[in-house]
Amino acid sequence: MSRAASRIANTFERLAREKRKALVPFVTAGDPAPNITVQLMHAMVDAGVDIIELGVPFSDPMADGPVIQRSSERALKFGVGLNDVLAYVSEFRKTNQLTPVVLMGYANPIERMGMQVFAERAGAAGVDGVLVVDYPPEESHELLATMDAAGIDVIYLLSPTSSPERIKLVSVAARGYIYYVSLKGVSGAANIDTSDVESMIAKIRLQTKLPIGVGFGIRDGATAKHIARFADAVVIGSRLIQEMEAATPDTAVEKVRALLKNIRETMDS
Amino acid sequence: MQMQVEKYDLPDARGHFGPYGGVFVAETLQAALLQLNIEYAKAKADPAFVAEIQYELKHYVGRPSPIYHAKRLSEELGGAQIFLKREDLNHTGAHKVNNTVGQALLARRMGKRRVIAETGAGQHGVATATVAARYGMECVVYMGSEDVRRQAQNVYRMNLLGAKVVPVDSGSKTLKDALNEAMRDWVTNVESTFYIIGTVAGPHPYPMMVRDFNSVVGKECLTQMPEITGRQPDVVLACVGGGSNAMGIFYDYIPQTGVRLIGVEAGGDGIATGRHAASLTAGSPGILHGNRTYLIQDANGQISDTHSVSAGLDYPGVGPEHAWLKDSKRAEYVAINDDEALAAFHRLCRTEGIIPALESSHAVAHAMKMAPSMTKENVLLVNLSGRGDKDMATVAERSHAATGYPQ
């Protein structure tokens, strides 16, 4: 496969040169309110994040825990759909051409829009990657071909229960980076066992040269720093959403900026 | 002319029924599903496992269930003869136990000591709690908080049987949300836990496995109908929510191409009102709960809230094999609204002394619609999938205004 180096690849190359690891926040588009999302994306970049994972709200987020599920329900109350999410990315791209944006969500909103239409609109909006939780490699040949053609990376998950065969399968299909789900369980669950994560990442590296991000269960700077010793990217989601839940709509953006800035500094120290 | 047999061997190895079915789940569940697939294939081929299920179905469930000729109802309608497959007479009062016996025995074979389930009306929850008690397993049942309210009696039954019922407050607080929550439990406790799904939905191998365990219903009919009427029925009818009782009675009739198969969905307040649960009649294909199938969804691909007077049909998806049977035209799907189902409920109570579940009443209602325009020689076979004891409160609340029958 040959195509122009993606914003995601460029970002990891730059980080490698700088000997730093990627900090990747996850927030749900439209939560806590639709008019905050673009502002929040810029604030997270200011705080020092490298890639933004933007959740596409879905009515039945089966693989997510209660925190992300609540964020989805709040966004859905505002009627936020895939078209709105793409509009936020377009808006963000007006002033930011560097920070990769990955849409993360479930298959049905994409199926409803139509794969080809989605690829065109996402490409035009400036989306760099998609992570569709319930499209495993076996069921996503069409997604992968369509996104490859549109120059969008398809990011896949691996988990503690992934067999060597599945690690191989995912490594062949994966573009951009691999997202390692560090827990058996749903997003936002208990704290992670970092030594298990380290040995699994070593196994994955035998099969792929792609960067590996780790998410699910990372709640503070110290854990992020620890994970960053052996992973290429650290993903933080539920913790950010909880921070916003504890804030008012006026203070949510600043709260997230401060938290991410603190995590960034701890990671880099 | 009825005995034409065509080959039918779906799903394929990855659980596809044409474009439907499959394994659309996160990586975190892939290993567990693969293991389940392998273990189920081994169990199915093991004569000892098959014999154990047969023993349990005979001595614990009370199979075979009879087929009953509803003569007074048929005479009143003045057309086709209506026969009822009496799944309501099973232990626990519905077809659901056929499946839970099978899955619990598989769980035991796999060394899992904890079983979990989702439930809507509570019938599958009760059937799961029952077998968990029977085989000495820990049991947790997820149930939408709206359904907990509607089906208080079944919650109490599950508690009596030693199960823990967890109310689910997310989303629409009904069956689909209970299924989401059960999946989350399974992802988290996958080593100790077996997830007993109650319908022919979910990721492969569930749609196939639940169908197989319920297919005893159709198998019995294939032998019973010729014994009673000298031939197979003209039409087989069953209600469809997720579609397990319908797949159970349809499956062995699929190759019998002379037999019409009709699935009856919940029309709620009427398809035109948008307040219904008829995914095959009024929905469109999409992905939910691990498989591709027909869904009730909005323009953004969000799953819509559904409505039916019967909690067991109140589900926005449907088993992927039904989606395939619809597209391939081997089965037909229609909708019966709440009032029609309630009227059929009352009529069966009064003409035959049988109190059907509101779910099953949908199938009875469609048979009642069809019968008058058919001849006395025609035979309709309805899967009476459950009994209506659980529905007393709903019927009392709804009937006076809707049907004119006294409360």
mmCIF file of C-alpha atoms in Angstrom, chain A residues 57-65 69 73 76 79-84 107-109 111-112 133-139 157-159 161-162 166 170 181 183-186, chain B residues 14 16 21-31 170-171 176-177 179-181 183-184 187-188 190-191 284-290 292 295 297-303:
data_model
loop_
_atom_site.group_PDB
_atom_site.id
_atom_site.type_symbol
_atom_site.label_atom_id
_atom_site.label_comp_id
_atom_site.label_asym_id
_atom_site.label_seq_id
_atom_site.Cartn_x
_atom_site.Cartn_y
_atom_site.Cartn_z
ATOM 1 C CA PRO A 57 -22.281 9.280 20.086
ATOM 2 C CA PHE A 58 -24.175 5.993 19.837
ATOM 3 C CA SER A 59 -27.344 4.871 21.571
ATOM 4 C CA ASP A 60 -25.939 1.443 22.491
ATOM 5 C CA PRO A 61 -22.224 1.714 23.349
ATOM 6 C CA MET A 62 -21.839 -1.925 24.317
ATOM 7 C CA ALA A 63 -18.059 -1.897 24.883
ATOM 8 C CA ASP A 64 -18.023 1.233 27.028
ATOM 9 C CA GLY A 65 -18.488 1.652 30.746
ATOM 10 C CA GLN A 69 -22.104 5.789 28.055
ATOM 11 C CA GLU A 73 -26.467 9.942 26.195
ATOM 12 C CA LEU A 76 -27.659 12.355 21.958
ATOM 13 C CA GLY A 79 -29.309 15.231 18.713
ATOM 14 C CA VAL A 80 -25.603 15.025 17.842
ATOM 15 C CA GLY A 81 -25.044 12.586 14.959
ATOM 16 C CA LEU A 82 -22.201 11.588 12.662
ATOM 17 C CA ASN A 83 -22.790 14.581 10.342
ATOM 18 C CA ASP A 84 -22.461 16.966 13.287
ATOM 19 C CA ALA A 107 -20.476 0.571 13.201
ATOM 20 C CA ASN A 108 -24.139 1.432 12.852
ATOM 21 C CA PRO A 109 -23.949 5.216 12.343
ATOM 22 C CA GLU A 111 -23.493 1.832 7.966
ATOM 23 C CA ARG A 112 -26.499 4.140 8.072
ATOM 24 C CA VAL A 133 -15.168 -0.771 18.045
ATOM 25 C CA ASP A 134 -17.517 -3.392 16.592
ATOM 26 C CA TYR A 135 -15.824 -3.811 13.199
ATOM 27 C CA PRO A 136 -13.164 -6.474 13.823
ATOM 28 C CA PRO A 137 -10.794 -7.216 10.899
ATOM 29 C CA GLU A 138 -12.909 -10.198 9.742
ATOM 30 C CA GLU A 139 -15.975 -8.010 9.259
ATOM 31 C CA LEU A 157 -8.042 -2.829 18.981
ATOM 32 C CA LEU A 158 -6.083 -5.584 20.673
ATOM 33 C CA SER A 159 -6.820 -6.832 24.175
ATOM 34 C CA THR A 161 -7.266 -11.956 25.579
ATOM 35 C CA SER A 162 -6.027 -11.581 21.979
ATOM 36 C CA ARG A 166 -5.480 -12.461 16.306
ATOM 37 C CA VAL A 170 -4.967 -7.195 13.435
ATOM 38 C CA VAL A 181 -7.134 -2.149 25.507
ATOM 39 C CA LEU A 183 -8.103 -4.282 30.699
ATOM 40 C CA LYS A 184 -10.494 -7.139 30.540
ATOM 41 C CA GLY A 185 -13.630 -5.091 30.778
ATOM 42 C CA VAL A 186 -15.242 -1.921 29.577
ATOM 43 C CA ARG B 14 -18.413 -17.181 10.643
ATOM 44 C CA HIS B 16 -23.425 -15.339 8.329
ATOM 45 C CA GLY B 21 -25.354 -12.204 11.295
ATOM 46 C CA GLY B 22 -21.588 -12.300 11.827
ATOM 47 C CA VAL B 23 -19.418 -11.307 14.774
ATOM 48 C CA PHE B 24 -19.556 -7.511 15.148
ATOM 49 C CA VAL B 25 -18.053 -7.180 18.611
ATOM 50 C CA ALA B 26 -15.012 -5.516 20.155
ATOM 51 C CA GLU B 27 -11.702 -7.372 20.332
ATOM 52 C CA THR B 28 -12.254 -7.892 24.067
ATOM 53 C CA LEU B 29 -14.982 -10.484 23.319
ATOM 54 C CA GLN B 30 -13.428 -12.248 20.328
ATOM 55 C CA ALA B 31 -11.532 -14.883 22.298
ATOM 56 C CA SER B 170 -29.411 3.385 30.959
ATOM 57 C CA GLY B 171 -30.923 4.199 27.556
ATOM 58 C CA LYS B 176 -31.737 -3.765 24.557
ATOM 59 C CA ASP B 177 -30.126 -1.930 27.464
ATOM 60 C CA LEU B 179 -28.371 -6.853 26.755
ATOM 61 C CA ASN B 180 -25.722 -4.089 26.610
ATOM 62 C CA GLU B 181 -25.190 -4.410 30.359
ATOM 63 C CA MET B 183 -22.334 -7.937 27.516
ATOM 64 C CA ARG B 184 -20.342 -5.543 29.719
ATOM 65 C CA VAL B 187 -16.378 -8.770 28.961
ATOM 66 C CA THR B 188 -15.316 -8.078 32.528
ATOM 67 C CA VAL B 190 -15.245 -13.673 30.912
ATOM 68 C CA GLU B 191 -13.158 -16.371 32.608
ATOM 69 C CA SER B 284 -33.754 -1.241 7.861
ATOM 70 C CA PRO B 285 -30.483 -3.212 7.989
ATOM 71 C CA GLY B 286 -27.754 -2.178 10.407
ATOM 72 C CA ILE B 287 -25.482 -3.484 13.157
ATOM 73 C CA LEU B 288 -26.518 -3.947 16.779
ATOM 74 C CA HIS B 289 -25.564 -6.367 19.545
ATOM 75 C CA GLY B 290 -22.904 -8.127 17.536
ATOM 76 C CA ARG B 292 -26.072 -7.344 11.132
ATOM 77 C CA LEU B 295 -33.194 -2.550 13.092
ATOM 78 C CA GLN B 297 -33.259 3.211 13.865
ATOM 79 C CA ASP B 298 -33.252 6.913 13.056
ATOM 80 C CA ALA B 299 -31.534 8.806 10.219
ATOM 81 C CA ASN B 300 -28.307 9.026 12.280
ATOM 82 C CA GLY B 301 -28.166 5.267 12.866
ATOM 83 C CA GLN B 302 -29.198 5.614 16.513
ATOM 84 C CA ILE B 303 -31.379 2.789 17.762
#
